Coordinates of C-alpha atoms in Angstrom, one line a residue:
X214 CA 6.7 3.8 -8.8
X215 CA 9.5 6.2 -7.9
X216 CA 7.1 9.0 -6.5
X217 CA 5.2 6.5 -5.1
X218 CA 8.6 5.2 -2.8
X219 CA 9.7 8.6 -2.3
X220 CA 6.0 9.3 -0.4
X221 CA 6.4 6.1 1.4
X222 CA 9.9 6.7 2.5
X223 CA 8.9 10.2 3.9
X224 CA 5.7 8.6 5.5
X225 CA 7.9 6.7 7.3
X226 CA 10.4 9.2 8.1
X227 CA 7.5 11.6 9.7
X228 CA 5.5 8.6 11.3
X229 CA 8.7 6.8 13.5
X230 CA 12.2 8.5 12.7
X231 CA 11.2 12.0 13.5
X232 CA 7.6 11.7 15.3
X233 CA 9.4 12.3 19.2
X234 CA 8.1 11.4 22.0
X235 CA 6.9 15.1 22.5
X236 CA 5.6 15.4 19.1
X237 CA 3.4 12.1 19.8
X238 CA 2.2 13.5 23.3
X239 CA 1.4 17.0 21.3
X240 CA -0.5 15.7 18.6
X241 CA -2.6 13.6 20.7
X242 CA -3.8 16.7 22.9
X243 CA -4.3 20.2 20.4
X244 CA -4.8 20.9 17.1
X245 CA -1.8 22.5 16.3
X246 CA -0.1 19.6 17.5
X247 CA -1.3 17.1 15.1
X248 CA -0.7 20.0 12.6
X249 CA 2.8 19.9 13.2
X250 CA 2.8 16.4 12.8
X251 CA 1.2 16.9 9.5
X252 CA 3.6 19.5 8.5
X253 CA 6.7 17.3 8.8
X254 CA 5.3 14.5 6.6
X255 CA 4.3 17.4 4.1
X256 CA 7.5 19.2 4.2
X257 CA 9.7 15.4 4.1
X258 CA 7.6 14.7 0.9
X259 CA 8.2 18.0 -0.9
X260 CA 12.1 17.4 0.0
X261 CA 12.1 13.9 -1.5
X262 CA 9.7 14.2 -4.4
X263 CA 11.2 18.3 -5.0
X264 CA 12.3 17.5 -9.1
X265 CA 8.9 16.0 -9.5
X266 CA 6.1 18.8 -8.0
X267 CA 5.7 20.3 -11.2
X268 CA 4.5 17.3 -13.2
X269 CA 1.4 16.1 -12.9
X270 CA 0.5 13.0 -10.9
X271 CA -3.6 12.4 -11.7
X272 CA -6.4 13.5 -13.0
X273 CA -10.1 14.6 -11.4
X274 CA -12.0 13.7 -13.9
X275 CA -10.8 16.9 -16.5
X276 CA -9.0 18.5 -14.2
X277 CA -5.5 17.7 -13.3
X278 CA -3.3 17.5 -10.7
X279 CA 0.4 18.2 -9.8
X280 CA 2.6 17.1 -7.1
X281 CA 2.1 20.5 -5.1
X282 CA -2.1 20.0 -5.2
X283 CA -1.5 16.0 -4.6
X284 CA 1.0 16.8 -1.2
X285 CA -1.5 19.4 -0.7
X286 CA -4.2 17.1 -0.5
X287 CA -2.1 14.3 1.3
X288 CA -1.4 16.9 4.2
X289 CA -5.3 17.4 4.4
X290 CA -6.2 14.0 4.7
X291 CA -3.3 12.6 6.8
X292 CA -4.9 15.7 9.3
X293 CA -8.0 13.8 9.0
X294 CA -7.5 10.6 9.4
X295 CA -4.7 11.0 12.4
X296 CA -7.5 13.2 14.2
X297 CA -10.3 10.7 13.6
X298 CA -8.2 7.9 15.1
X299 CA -7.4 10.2 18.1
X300 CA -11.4 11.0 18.6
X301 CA -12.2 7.2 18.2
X302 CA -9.7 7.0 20.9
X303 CA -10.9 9.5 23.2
X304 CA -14.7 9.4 22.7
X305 CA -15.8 6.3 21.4
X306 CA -13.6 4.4 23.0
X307 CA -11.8 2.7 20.3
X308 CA -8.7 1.0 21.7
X309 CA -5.2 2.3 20.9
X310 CA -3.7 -1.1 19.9
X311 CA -2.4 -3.4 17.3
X312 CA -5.6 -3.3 14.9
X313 CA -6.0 0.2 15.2
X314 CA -2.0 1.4 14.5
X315 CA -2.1 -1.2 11.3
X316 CA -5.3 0.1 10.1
X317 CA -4.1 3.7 10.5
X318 CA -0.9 3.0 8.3
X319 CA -3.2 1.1 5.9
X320 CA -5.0 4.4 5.2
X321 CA -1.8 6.5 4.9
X322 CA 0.5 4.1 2.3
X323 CA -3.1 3.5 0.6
X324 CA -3.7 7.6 0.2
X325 CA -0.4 7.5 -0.9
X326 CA -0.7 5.1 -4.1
X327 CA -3.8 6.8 -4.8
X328 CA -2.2 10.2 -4.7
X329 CA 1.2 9.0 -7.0
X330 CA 1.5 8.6 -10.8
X331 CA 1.4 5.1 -11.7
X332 CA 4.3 4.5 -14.9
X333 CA 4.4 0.0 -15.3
X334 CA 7.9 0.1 -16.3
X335 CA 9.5 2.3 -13.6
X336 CA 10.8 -0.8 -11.6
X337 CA 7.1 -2.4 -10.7
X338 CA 5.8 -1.9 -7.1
X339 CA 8.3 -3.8 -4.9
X340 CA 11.5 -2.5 -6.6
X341 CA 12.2 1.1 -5.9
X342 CA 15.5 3.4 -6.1
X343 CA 18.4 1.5 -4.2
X344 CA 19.3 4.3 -2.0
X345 CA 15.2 5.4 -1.2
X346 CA 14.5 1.4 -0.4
X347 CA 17.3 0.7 1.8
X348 CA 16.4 3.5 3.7
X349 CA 13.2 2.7 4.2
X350 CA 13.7 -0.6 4.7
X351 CA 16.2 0.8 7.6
X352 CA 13.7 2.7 9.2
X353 CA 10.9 -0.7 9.1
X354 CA 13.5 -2.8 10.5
X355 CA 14.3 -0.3 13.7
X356 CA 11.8 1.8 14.4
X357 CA 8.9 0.5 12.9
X358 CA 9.4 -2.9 14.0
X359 CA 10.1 -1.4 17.5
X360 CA 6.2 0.1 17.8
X361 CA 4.4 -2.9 15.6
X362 CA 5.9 -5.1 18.4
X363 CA 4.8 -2.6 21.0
X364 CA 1.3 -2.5 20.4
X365 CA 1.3 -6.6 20.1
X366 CA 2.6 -6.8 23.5
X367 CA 0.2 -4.2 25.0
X368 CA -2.7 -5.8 23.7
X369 CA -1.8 -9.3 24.8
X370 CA 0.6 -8.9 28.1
X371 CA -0.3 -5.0 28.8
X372 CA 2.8 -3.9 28.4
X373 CA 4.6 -0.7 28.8
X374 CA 6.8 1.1 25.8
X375 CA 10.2 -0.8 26.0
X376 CA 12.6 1.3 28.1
X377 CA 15.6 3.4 26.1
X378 CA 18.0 0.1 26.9
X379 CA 15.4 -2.7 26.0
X380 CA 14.5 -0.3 22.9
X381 CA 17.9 0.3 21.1
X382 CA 19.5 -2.7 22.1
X383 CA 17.4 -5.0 20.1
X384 CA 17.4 -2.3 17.1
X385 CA 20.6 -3.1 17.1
X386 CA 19.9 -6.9 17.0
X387 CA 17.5 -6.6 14.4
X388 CA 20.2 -3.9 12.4
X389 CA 23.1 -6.7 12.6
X390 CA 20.5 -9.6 11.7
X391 CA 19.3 -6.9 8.9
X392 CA 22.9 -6.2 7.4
X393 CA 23.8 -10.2 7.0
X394 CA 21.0 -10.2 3.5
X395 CA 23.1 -8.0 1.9
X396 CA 25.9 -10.0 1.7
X397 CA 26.3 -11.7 -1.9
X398 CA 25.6 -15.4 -1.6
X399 CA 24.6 -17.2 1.4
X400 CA 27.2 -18.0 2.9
X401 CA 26.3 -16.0 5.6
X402 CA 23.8 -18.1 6.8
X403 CA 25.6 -20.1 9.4
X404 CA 26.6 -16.4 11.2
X405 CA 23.0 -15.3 11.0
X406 CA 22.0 -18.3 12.2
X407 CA 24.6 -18.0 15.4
X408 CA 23.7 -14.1 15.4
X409 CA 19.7 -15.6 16.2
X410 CA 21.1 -18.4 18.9
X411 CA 22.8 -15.6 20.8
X412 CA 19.5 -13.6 21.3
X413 CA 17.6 -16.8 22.6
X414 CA 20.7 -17.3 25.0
X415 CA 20.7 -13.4 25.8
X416 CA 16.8 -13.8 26.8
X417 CA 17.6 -17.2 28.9
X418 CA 20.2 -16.0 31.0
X419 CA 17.9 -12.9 31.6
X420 CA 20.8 -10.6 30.3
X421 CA 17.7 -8.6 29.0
X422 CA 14.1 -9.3 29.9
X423 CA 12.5 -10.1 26.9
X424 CA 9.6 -12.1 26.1
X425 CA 9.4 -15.5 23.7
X426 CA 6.8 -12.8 21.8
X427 CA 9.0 -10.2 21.1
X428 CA 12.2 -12.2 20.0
X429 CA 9.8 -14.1 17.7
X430 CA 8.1 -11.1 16.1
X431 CA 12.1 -9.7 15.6
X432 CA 13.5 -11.9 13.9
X433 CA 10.2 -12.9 11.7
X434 CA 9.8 -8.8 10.9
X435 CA 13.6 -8.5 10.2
X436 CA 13.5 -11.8 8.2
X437 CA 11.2 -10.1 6.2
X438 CA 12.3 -7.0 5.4
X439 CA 15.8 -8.3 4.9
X440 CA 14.4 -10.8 1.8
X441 CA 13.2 -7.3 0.9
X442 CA 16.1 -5.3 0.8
X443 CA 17.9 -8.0 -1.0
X444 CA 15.6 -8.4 -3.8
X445 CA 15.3 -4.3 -4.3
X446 CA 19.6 -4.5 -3.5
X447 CA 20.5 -7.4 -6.2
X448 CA 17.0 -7.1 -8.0
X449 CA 16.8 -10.9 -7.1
X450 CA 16.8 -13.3 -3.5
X451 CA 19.0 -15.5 -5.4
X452 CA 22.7 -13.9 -5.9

């Protein structure tokens, strides 16, 4: 699954880390906006999965396919499917909320097993490459997390984006909370434990406004992905 995490990591590189705020507003108004959308994801997946274009990933019945006519044929389809959400939005008036951003990422990680060469002993589908899975797990814990909680928020309080303080300031919660799981052992616990205490105490002295909701979601999310990176990490939760 090594081409498989490569594709994911540079899905999540194009769709958070390097989709601005520009790029987002672009994207969502021409054409060649969402294009060069597209065109990052592509040219992020050629850079990550560059030693492997040449082989082949599947087969069309007789015909097959190599890593150049699969990111070919993600590009395509990641067009499509970003520009059908973004006409569901505008003219059938499909809301832009939490169903519709998980169902979106659904489509894209899904196009992006079916596109990648399957091998069963490559490290099995939640192991990947230490340095490609800590990344990505780096980029789910910040900015990832940061829009899932968004759109929860939005649908149920109707609230805005979170401001550039309330936005990086619990990234950097969730990064510290994050970091503790790959420490050998557990005897971290009792820190992580005081590390979660001082963001209840944060949100009760209204040092930052921040709802029961979004503290919740944070530190389930980064609980999460943090059991994840320690089993791709150690290749095991229990060292």
């Amino acid at each position: 699954m090594v081409i498989f995490w490569r594709l994911f990591l540079s899905h999540l590189l194009a769709d958070f880390t390097l989709q601005f705020n520009i790029v987002n507003t672009l994207k969502r108004k021409y054409f060649w906006g969402m294009g060069i959308h597209c065109l990052t994801h592509f040219l992020v997946s050629v850079a990550l999965t560059y030693c492997y274009l040449g082989d082949v990933w599947f087969r069309l019945g007789s015909v097959e396919v190599n890593g150049w006519g699969a990111l070919v044929l993600m590009l395509v389809v990641h067009f499509l499917i970003d520009e059908l959400r973004i006409y569901s939005m505008k003219h059938l008036g499909y809301n832009d909320g939490t169903v519709s951003f998980l169902v979106d990422q659904f489509l894209h990680i899904y196009l992006l097993f079916l596109i990648s060469p399957v091998v069963p002993l490559d490290g099995g589908l939640f192991m990947a490459e230490k340095w490609t899975g800590i990344i990505a797990m780096s980029v789910l814990v910040t900015h990832v997390t940061t829009v899932t909680i968004y759109f929860v928020e939005k649908d149920f309080f109707s609230k805005q984006f979170p401001s550039f303080d309330e936005k990086y300031f619990l990234i950097f919660e969730r990064v510290v909370l994050w970091s503790f799981f790959f420490a050998s052992g557990w005897w971290c616990l009792p820190f992580a434990a005081a590390w979660v205490v001082q963001l209840f105490y944060i949100r009760r002295k209204r040092i930052m406004d921040l709802s029961l909701t979004n503290i919740l979601l944070s530190l389930t999310l980064t609980s999460a992905i943090g059991l994840w990176t320690r089993y791709i990490y150690y290749g095991s939760l229990f060292r």
